[in-house]
PDB file of N, CA, C and O in Angstrom:
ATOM      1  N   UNK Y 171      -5.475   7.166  19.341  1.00 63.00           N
ATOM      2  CA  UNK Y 171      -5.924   8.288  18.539  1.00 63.00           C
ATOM      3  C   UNK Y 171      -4.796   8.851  17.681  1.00 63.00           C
ATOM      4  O   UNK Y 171      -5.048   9.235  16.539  1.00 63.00           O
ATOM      5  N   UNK Y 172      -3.229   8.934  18.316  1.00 74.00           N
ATOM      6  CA  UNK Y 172      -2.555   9.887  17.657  1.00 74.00           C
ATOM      7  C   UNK Y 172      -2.148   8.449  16.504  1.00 74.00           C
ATOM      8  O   UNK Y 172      -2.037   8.858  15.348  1.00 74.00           O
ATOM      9  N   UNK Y 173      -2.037   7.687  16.574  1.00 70.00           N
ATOM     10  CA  UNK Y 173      -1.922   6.285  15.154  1.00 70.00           C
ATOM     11  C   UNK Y 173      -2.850   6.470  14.077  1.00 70.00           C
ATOM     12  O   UNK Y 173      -2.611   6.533  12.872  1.00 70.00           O
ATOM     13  N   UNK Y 174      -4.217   6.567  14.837  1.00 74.00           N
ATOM     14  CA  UNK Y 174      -5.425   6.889  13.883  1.00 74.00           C
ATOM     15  C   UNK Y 174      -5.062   8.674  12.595  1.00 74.00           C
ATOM     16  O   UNK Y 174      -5.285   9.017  11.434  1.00 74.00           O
ATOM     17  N   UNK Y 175      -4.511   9.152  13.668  1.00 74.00           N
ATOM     18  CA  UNK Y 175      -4.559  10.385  12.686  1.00 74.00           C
ATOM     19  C   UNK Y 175      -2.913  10.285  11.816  1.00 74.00           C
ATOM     20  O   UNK Y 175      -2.782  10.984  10.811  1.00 74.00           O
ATOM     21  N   UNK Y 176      -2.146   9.708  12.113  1.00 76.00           N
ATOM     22  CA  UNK Y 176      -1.291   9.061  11.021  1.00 76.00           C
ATOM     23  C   UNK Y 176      -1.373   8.191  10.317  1.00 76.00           C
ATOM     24  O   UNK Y 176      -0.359   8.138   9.621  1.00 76.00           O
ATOM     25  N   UNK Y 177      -2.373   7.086   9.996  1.00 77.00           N
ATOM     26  CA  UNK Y 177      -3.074   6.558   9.067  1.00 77.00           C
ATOM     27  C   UNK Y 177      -3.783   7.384   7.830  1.00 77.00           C
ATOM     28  O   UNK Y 177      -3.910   6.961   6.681  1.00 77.00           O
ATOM     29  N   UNK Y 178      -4.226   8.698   8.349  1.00 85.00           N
ATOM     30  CA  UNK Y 178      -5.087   9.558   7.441  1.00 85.00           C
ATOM     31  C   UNK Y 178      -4.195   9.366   6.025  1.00 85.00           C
ATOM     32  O   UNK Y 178      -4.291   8.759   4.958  1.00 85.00           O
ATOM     33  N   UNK Y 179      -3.132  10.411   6.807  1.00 81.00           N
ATOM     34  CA  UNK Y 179      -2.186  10.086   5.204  1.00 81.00           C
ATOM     35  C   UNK Y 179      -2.310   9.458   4.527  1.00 81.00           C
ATOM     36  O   UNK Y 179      -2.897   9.499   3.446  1.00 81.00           O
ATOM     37  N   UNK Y 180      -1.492   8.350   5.297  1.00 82.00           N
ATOM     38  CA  UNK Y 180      -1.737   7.330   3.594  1.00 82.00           C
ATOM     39  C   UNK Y 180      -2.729   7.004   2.965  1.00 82.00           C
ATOM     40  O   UNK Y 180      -2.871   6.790   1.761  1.00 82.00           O
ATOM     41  N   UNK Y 181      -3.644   6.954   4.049  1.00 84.00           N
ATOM     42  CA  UNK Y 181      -5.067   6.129   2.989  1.00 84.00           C
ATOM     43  C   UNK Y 181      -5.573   7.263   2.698  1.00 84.00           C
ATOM     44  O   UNK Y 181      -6.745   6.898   2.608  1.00 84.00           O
ATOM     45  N   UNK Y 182      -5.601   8.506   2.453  1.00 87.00           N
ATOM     46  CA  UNK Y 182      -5.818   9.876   1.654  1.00 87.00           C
ATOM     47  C   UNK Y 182      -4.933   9.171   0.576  1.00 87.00           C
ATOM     48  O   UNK Y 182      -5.369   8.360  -0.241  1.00 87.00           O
ATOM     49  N   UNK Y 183      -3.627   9.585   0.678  1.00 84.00           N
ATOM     50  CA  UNK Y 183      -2.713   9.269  -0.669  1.00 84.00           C
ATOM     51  C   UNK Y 183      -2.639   8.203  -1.607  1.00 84.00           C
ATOM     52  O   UNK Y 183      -2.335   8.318  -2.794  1.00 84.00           O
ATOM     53  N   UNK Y 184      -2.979   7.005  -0.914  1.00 83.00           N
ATOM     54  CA  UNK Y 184      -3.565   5.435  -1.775  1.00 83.00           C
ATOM     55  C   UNK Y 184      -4.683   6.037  -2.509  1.00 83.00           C
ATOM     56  O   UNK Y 184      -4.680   6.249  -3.722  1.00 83.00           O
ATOM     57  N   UNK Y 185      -5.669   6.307  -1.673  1.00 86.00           N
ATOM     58  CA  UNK Y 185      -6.993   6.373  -2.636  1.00 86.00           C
ATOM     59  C   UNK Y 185      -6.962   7.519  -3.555  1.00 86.00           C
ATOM     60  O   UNK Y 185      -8.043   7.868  -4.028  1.00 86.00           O
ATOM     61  N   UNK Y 186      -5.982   8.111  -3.860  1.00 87.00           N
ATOM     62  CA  UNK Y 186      -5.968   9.720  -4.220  1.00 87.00           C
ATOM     63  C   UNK Y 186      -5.633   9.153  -5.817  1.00 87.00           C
ATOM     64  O   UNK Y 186      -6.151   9.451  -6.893  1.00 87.00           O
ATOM     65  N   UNK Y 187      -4.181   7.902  -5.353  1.00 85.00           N
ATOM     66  CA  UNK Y 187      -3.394   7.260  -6.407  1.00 85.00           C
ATOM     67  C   UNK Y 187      -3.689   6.606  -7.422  1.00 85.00           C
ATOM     68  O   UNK Y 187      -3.311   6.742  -8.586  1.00 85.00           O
ATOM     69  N   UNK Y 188      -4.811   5.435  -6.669  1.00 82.00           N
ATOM     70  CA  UNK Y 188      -5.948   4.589  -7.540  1.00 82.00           C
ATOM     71  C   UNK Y 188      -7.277   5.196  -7.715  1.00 82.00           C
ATOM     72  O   UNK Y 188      -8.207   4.509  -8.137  1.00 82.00           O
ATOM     73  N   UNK Y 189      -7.390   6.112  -7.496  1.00 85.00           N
ATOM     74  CA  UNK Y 189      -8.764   7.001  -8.402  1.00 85.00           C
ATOM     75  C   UNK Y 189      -7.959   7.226  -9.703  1.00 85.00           C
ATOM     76  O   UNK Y 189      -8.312   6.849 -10.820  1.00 85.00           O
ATOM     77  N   UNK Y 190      -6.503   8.087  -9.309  1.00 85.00           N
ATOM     78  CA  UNK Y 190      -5.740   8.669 -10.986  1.00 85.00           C
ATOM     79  C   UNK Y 190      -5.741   7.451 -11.892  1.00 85.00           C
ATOM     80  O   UNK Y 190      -6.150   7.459 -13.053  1.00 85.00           O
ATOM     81  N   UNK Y 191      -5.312   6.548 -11.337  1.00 80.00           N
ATOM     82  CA  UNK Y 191      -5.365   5.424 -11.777  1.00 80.00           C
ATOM     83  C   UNK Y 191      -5.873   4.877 -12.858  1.00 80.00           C
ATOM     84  O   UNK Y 191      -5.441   4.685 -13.995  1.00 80.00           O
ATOM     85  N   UNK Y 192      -7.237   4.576 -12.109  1.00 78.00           N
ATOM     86  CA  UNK Y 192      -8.375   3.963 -12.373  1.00 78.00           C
ATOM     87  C   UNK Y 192      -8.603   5.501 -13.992  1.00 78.00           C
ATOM     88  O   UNK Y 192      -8.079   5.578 -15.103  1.00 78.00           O
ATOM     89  N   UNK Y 193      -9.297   6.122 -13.486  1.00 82.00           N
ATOM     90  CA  UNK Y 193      -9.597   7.238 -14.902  1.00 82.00           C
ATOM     91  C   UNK Y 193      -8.198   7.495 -16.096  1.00 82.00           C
ATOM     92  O   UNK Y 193      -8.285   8.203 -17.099  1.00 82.00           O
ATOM     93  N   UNK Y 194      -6.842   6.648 -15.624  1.00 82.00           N
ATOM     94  CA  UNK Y 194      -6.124   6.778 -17.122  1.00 82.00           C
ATOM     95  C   UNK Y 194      -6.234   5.800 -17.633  1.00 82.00           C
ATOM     96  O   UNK Y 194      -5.989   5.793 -18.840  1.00 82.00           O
ATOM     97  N   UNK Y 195      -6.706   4.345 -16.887  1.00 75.00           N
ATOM     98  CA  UNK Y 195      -7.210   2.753 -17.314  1.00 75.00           C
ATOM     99  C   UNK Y 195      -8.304   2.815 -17.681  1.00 75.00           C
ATOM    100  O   UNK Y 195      -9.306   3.178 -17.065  1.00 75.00           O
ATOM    101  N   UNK Y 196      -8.181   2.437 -18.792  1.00 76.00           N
ATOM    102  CA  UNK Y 196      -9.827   2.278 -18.771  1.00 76.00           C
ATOM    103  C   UNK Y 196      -9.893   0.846 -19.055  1.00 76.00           C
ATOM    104  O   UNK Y 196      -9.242   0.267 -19.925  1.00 76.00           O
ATOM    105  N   UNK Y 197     -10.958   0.186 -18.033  1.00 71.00           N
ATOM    106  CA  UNK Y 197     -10.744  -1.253 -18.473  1.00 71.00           C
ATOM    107  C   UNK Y 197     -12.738  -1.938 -18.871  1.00 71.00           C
ATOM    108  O   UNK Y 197     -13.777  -1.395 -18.497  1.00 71.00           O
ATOM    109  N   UNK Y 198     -12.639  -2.805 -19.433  1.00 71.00           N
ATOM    110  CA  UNK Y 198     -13.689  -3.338 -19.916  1.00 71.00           C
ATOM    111  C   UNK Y 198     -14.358  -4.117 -18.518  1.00 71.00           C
ATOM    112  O   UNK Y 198     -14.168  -5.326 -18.386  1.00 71.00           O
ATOM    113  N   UNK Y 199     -14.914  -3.578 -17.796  1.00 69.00           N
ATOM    114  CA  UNK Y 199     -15.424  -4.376 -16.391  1.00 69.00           C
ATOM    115  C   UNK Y 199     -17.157  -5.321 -16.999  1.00 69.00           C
ATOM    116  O   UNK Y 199     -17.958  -6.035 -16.394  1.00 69.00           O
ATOM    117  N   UNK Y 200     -17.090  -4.893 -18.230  1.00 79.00           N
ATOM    118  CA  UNK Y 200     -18.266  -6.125 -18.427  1.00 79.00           C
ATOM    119  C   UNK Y 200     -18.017  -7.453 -18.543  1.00 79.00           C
ATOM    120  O   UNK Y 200     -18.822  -8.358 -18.760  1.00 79.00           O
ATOM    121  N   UNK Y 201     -16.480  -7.522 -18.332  1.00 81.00           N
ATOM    122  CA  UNK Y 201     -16.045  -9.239 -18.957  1.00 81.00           C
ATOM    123  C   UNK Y 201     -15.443  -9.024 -17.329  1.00 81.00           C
ATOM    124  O   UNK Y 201     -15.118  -7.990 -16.745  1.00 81.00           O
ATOM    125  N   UNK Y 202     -15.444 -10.619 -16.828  1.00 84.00           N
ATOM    126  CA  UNK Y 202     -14.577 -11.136 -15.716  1.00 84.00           C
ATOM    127  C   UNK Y 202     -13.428 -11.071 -15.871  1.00 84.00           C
ATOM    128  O   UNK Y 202     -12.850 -10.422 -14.998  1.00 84.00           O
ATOM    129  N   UNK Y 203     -12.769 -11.515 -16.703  1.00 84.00           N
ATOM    130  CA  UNK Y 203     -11.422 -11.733 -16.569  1.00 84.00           C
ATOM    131  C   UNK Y 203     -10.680 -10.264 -16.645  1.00 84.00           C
ATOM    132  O   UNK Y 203      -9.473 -10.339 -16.410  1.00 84.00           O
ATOM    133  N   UNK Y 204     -11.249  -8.749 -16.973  1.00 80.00           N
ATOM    134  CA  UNK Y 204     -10.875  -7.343 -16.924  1.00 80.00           C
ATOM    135  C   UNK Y 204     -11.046  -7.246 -15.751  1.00 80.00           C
ATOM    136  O   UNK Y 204     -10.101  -6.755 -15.134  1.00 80.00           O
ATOM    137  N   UNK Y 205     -12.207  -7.631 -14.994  1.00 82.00           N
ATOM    138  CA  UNK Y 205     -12.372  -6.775 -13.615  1.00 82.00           C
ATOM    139  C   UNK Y 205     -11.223  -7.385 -12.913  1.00 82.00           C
ATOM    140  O   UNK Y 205     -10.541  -6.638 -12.212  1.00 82.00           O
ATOM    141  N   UNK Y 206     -10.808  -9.051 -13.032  1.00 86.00           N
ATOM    142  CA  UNK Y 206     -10.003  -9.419 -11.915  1.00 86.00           C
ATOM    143  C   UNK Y 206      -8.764  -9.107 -12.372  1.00 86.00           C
ATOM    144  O   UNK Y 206      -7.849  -9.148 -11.549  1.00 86.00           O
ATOM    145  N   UNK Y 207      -8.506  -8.785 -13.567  1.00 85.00           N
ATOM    146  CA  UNK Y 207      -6.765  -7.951 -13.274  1.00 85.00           C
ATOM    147  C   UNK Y 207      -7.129  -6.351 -13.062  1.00 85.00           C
ATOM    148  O   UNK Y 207      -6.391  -5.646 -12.373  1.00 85.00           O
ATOM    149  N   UNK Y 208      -8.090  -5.923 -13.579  1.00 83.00           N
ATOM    150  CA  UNK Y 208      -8.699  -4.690 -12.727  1.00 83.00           C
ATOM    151  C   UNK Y 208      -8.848  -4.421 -11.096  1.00 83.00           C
ATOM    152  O   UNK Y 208      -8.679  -3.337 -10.537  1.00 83.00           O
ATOM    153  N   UNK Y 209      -9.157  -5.510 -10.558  1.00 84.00           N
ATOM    154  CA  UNK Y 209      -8.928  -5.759  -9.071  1.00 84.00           C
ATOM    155  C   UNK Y 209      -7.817  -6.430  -8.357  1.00 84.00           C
ATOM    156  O   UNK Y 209      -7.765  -6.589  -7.138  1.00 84.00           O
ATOM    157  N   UNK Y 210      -6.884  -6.832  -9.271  1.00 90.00           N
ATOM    158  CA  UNK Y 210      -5.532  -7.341  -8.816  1.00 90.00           C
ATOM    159  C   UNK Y 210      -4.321  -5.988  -9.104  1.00 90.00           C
ATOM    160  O   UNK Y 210      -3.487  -5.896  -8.203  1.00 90.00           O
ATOM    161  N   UNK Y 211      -4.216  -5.226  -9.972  1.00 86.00           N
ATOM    162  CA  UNK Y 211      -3.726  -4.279 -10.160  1.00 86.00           C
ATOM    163  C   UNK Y 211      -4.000  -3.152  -9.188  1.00 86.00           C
ATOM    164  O   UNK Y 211      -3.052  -2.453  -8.831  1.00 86.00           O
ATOM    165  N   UNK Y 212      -5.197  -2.923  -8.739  1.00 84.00           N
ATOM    166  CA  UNK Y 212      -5.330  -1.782  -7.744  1.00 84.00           C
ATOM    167  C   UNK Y 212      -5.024  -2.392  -6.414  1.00 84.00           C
ATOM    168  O   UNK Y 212      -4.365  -1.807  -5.554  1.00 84.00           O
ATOM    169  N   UNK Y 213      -5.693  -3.984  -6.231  1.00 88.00           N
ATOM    170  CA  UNK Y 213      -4.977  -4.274  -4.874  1.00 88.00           C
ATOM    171  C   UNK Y 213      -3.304  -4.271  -4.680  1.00 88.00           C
ATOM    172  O   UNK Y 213      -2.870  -4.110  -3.539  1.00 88.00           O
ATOM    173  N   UNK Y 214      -2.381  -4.447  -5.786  1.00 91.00           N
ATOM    174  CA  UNK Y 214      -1.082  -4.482  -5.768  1.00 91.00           C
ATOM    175  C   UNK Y 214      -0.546  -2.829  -5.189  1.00 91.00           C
ATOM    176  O   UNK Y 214      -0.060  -2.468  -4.117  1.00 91.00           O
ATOM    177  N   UNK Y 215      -0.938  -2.002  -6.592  1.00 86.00           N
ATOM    178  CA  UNK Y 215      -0.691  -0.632  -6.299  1.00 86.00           C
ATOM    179  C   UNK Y 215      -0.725   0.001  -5.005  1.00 86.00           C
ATOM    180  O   UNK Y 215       0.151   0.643  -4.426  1.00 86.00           O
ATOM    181  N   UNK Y 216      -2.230  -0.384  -4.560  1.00 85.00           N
ATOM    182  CA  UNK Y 216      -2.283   0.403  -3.305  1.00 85.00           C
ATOM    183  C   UNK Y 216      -1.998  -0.501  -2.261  1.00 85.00           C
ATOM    184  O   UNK Y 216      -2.263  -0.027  -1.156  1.00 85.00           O
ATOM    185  N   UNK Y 217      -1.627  -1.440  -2.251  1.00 86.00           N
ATOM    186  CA  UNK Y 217      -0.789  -2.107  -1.172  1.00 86.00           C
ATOM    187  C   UNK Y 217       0.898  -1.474  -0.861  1.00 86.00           C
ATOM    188  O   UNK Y 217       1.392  -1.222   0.238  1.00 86.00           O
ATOM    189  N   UNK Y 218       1.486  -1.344  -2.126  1.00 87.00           N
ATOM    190  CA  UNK Y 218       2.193  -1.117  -2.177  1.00 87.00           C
ATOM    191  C   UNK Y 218       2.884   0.409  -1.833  1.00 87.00           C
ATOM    192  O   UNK Y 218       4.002   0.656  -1.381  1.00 87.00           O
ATOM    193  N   UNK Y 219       1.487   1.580  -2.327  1.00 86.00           N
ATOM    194  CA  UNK Y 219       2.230   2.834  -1.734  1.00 86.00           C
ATOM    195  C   UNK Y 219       1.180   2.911  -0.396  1.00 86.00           C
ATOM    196  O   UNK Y 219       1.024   4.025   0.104  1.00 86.00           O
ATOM    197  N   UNK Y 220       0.785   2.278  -0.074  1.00 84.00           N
ATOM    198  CA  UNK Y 220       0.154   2.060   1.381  1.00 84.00           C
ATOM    199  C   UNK Y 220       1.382   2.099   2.507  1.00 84.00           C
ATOM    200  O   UNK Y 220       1.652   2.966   3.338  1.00 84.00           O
ATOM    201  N   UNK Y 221       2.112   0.638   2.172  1.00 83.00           N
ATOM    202  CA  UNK Y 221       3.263   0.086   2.804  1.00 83.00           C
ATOM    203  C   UNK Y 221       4.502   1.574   2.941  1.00 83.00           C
ATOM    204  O   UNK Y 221       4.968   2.141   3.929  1.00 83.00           O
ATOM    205  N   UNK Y 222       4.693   1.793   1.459  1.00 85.00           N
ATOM    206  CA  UNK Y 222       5.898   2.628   1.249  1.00 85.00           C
ATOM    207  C   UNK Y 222       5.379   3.939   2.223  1.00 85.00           C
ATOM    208  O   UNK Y 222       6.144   4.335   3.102  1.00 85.00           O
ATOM    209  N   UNK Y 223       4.311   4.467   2.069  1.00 85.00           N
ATOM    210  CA  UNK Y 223       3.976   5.720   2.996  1.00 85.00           C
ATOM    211  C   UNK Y 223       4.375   5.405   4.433  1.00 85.00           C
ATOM    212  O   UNK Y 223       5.352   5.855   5.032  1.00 85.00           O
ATOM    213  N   UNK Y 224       3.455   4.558   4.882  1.00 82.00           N
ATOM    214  CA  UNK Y 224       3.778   4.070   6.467  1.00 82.00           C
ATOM    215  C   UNK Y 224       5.243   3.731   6.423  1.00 82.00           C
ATOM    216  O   UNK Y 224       5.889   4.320   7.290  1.00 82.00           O
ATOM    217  N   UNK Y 225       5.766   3.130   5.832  1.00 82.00           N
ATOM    218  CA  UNK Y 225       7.179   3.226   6.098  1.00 82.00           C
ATOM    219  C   UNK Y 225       8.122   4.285   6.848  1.00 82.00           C
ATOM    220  O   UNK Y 225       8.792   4.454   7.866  1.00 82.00           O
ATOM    221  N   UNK Y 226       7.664   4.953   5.504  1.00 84.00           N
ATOM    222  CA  UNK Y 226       8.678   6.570   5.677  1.00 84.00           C
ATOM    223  C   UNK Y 226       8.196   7.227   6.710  1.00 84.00           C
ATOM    224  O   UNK Y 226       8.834   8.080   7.327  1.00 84.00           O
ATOM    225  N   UNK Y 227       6.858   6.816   7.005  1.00 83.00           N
ATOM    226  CA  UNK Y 227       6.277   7.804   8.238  1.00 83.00           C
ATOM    227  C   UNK Y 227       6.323   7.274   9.434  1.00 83.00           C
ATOM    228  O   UNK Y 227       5.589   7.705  10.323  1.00 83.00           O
ATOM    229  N   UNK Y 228       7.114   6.347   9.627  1.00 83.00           N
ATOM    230  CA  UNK Y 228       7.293   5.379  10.377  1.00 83.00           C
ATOM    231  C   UNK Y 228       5.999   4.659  11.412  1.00 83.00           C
ATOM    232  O   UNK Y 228       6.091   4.161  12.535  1.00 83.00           O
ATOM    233  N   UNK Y 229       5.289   4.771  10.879  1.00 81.00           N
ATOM    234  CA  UNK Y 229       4.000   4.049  11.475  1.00 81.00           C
ATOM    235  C   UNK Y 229       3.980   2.772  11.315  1.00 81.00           C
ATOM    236  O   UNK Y 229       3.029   2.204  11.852  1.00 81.00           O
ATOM    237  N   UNK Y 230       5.014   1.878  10.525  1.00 82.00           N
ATOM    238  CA  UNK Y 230       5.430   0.517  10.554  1.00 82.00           C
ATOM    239  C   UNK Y 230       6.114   0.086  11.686  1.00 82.00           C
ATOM    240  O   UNK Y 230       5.995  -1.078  12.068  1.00 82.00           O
ATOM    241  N   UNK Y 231       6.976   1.072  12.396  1.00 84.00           N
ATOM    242  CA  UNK Y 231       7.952   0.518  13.491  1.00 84.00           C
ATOM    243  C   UNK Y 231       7.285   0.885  14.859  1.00 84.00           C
ATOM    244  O   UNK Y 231       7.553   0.249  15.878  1.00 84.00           O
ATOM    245  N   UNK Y 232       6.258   2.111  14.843  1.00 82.00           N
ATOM    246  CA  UNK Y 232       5.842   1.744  16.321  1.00 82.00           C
ATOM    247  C   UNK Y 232       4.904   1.010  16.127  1.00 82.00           C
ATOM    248  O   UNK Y 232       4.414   0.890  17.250  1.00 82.00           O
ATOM    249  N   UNK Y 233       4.046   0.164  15.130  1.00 80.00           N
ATOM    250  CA  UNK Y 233       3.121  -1.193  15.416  1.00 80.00           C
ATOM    251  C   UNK Y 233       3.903  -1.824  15.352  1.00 80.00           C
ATOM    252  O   UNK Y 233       4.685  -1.386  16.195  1.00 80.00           O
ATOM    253  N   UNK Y 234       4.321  -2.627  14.922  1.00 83.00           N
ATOM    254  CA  UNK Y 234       4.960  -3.735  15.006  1.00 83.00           C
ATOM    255  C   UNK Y 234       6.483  -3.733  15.954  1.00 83.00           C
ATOM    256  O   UNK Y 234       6.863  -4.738  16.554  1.00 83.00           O
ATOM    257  N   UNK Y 235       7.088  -2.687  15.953  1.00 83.00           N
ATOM    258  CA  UNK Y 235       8.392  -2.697  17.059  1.00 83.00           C
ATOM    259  C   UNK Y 235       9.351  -3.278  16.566  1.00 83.00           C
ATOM    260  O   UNK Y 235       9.880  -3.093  15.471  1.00 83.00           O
ATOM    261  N   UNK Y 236       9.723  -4.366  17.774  1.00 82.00           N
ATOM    262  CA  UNK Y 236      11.331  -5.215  17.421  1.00 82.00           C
ATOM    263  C   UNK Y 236      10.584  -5.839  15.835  1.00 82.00           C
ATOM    264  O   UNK Y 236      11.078  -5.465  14.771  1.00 82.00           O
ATOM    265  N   UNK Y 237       9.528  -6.681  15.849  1.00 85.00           N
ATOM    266  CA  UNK Y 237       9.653  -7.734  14.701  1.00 85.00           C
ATOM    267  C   UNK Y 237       9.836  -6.835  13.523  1.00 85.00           C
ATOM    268  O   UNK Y 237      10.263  -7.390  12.510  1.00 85.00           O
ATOM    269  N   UNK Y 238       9.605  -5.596  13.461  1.00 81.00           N
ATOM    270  CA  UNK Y 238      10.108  -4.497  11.968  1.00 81.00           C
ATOM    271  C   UNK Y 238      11.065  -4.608  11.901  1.00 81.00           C
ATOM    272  O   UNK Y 238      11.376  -5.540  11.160  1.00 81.00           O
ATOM    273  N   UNK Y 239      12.009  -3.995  12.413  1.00 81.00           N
ATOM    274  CA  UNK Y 239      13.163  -3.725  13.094  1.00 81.00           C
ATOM    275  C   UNK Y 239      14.018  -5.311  12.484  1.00 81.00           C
ATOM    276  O   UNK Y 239      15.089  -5.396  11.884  1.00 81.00           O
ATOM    277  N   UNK Y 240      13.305  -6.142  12.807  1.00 82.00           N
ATOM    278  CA  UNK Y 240      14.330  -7.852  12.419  1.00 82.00           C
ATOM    279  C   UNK Y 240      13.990  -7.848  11.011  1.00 82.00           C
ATOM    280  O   UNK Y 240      15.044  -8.069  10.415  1.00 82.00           O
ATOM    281  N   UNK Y 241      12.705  -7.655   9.888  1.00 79.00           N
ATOM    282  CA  UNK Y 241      12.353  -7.634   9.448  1.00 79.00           C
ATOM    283  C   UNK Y 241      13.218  -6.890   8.189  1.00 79.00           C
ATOM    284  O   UNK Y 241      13.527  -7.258   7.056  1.00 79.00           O
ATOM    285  N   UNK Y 242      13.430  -5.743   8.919  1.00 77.00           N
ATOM    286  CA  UNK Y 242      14.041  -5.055   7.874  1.00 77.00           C
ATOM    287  C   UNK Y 242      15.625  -5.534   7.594  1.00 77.00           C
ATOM    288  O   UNK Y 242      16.300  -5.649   6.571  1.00 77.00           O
ATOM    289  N   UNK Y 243      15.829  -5.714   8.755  1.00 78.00           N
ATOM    290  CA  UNK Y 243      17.352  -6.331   8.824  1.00 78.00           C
ATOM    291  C   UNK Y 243      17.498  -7.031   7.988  1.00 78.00           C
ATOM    292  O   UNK Y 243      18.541  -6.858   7.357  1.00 78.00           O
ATOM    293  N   UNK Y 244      16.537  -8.217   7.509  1.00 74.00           N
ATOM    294  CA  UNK Y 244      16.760  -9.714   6.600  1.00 74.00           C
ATOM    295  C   UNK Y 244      16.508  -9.135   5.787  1.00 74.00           C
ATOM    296  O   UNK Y 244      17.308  -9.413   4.894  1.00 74.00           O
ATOM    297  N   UNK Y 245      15.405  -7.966   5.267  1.00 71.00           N
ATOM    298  CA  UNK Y 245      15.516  -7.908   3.248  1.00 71.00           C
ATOM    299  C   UNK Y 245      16.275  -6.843   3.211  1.00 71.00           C
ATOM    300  O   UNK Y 245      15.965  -6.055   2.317  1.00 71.00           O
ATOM    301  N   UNK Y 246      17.523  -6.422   4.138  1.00 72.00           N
ATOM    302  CA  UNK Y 246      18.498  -5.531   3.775  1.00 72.00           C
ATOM    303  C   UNK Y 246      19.728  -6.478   3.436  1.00 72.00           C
ATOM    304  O   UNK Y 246      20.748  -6.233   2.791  1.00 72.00           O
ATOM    305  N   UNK Y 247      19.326  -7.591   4.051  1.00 64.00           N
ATOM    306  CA  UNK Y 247      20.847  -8.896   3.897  1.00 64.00           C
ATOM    307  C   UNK Y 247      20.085  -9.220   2.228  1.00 64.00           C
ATOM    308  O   UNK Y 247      21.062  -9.658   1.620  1.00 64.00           O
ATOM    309  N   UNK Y 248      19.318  -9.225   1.576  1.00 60.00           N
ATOM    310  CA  UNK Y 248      18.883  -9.954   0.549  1.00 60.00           C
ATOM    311  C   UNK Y 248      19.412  -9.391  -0.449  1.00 60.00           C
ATOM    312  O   UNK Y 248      19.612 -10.000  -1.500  1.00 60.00           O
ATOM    313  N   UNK Y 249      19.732  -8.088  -0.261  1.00 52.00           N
ATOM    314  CA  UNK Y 249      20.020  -7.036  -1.449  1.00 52.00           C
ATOM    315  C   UNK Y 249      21.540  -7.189  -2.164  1.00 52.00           C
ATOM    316  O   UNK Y 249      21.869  -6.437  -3.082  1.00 52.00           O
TER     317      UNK Y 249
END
């Protein structure tokens, strides 16, 4: 339960992000090839401040544990 109610966040703040989003894009969804960078762009975005939220809120390191923890280690050696 207490994981569940630290999830709220972010996925409040993702979907908050790609609604703003979405209404300053305006994209032509009658043609295919708009919707699928229309649907590749919002899956990127909100993957991305999905990840970055749980990060900081650390809801990445108590699921996953040690393998975060190694994880982070290697794309801190990459830099």
């Amino acid at each position: 339960k207490s994981l569940f109610k630290r999830l709220i966040i972010p996925l409040s703040v993702m979907i908050l992000i790609l609604f703003v989003i979405n209404n300053l894009i305006k994209f032509n969804t009658t043609k295919i090839i708009s919707s699928f960078i229309m649907i590749f762009m919002n899956m990127i975005i909100g993957s991305i401040v999905y990840l970055l939220i749980c990060h900081k809120l650390g809801i990445l390191k108590s699921v996953f544990g040690e393998k975060y923890e190694m994880f982070i280690k290697k794309l801190i050696l990459f830099k």
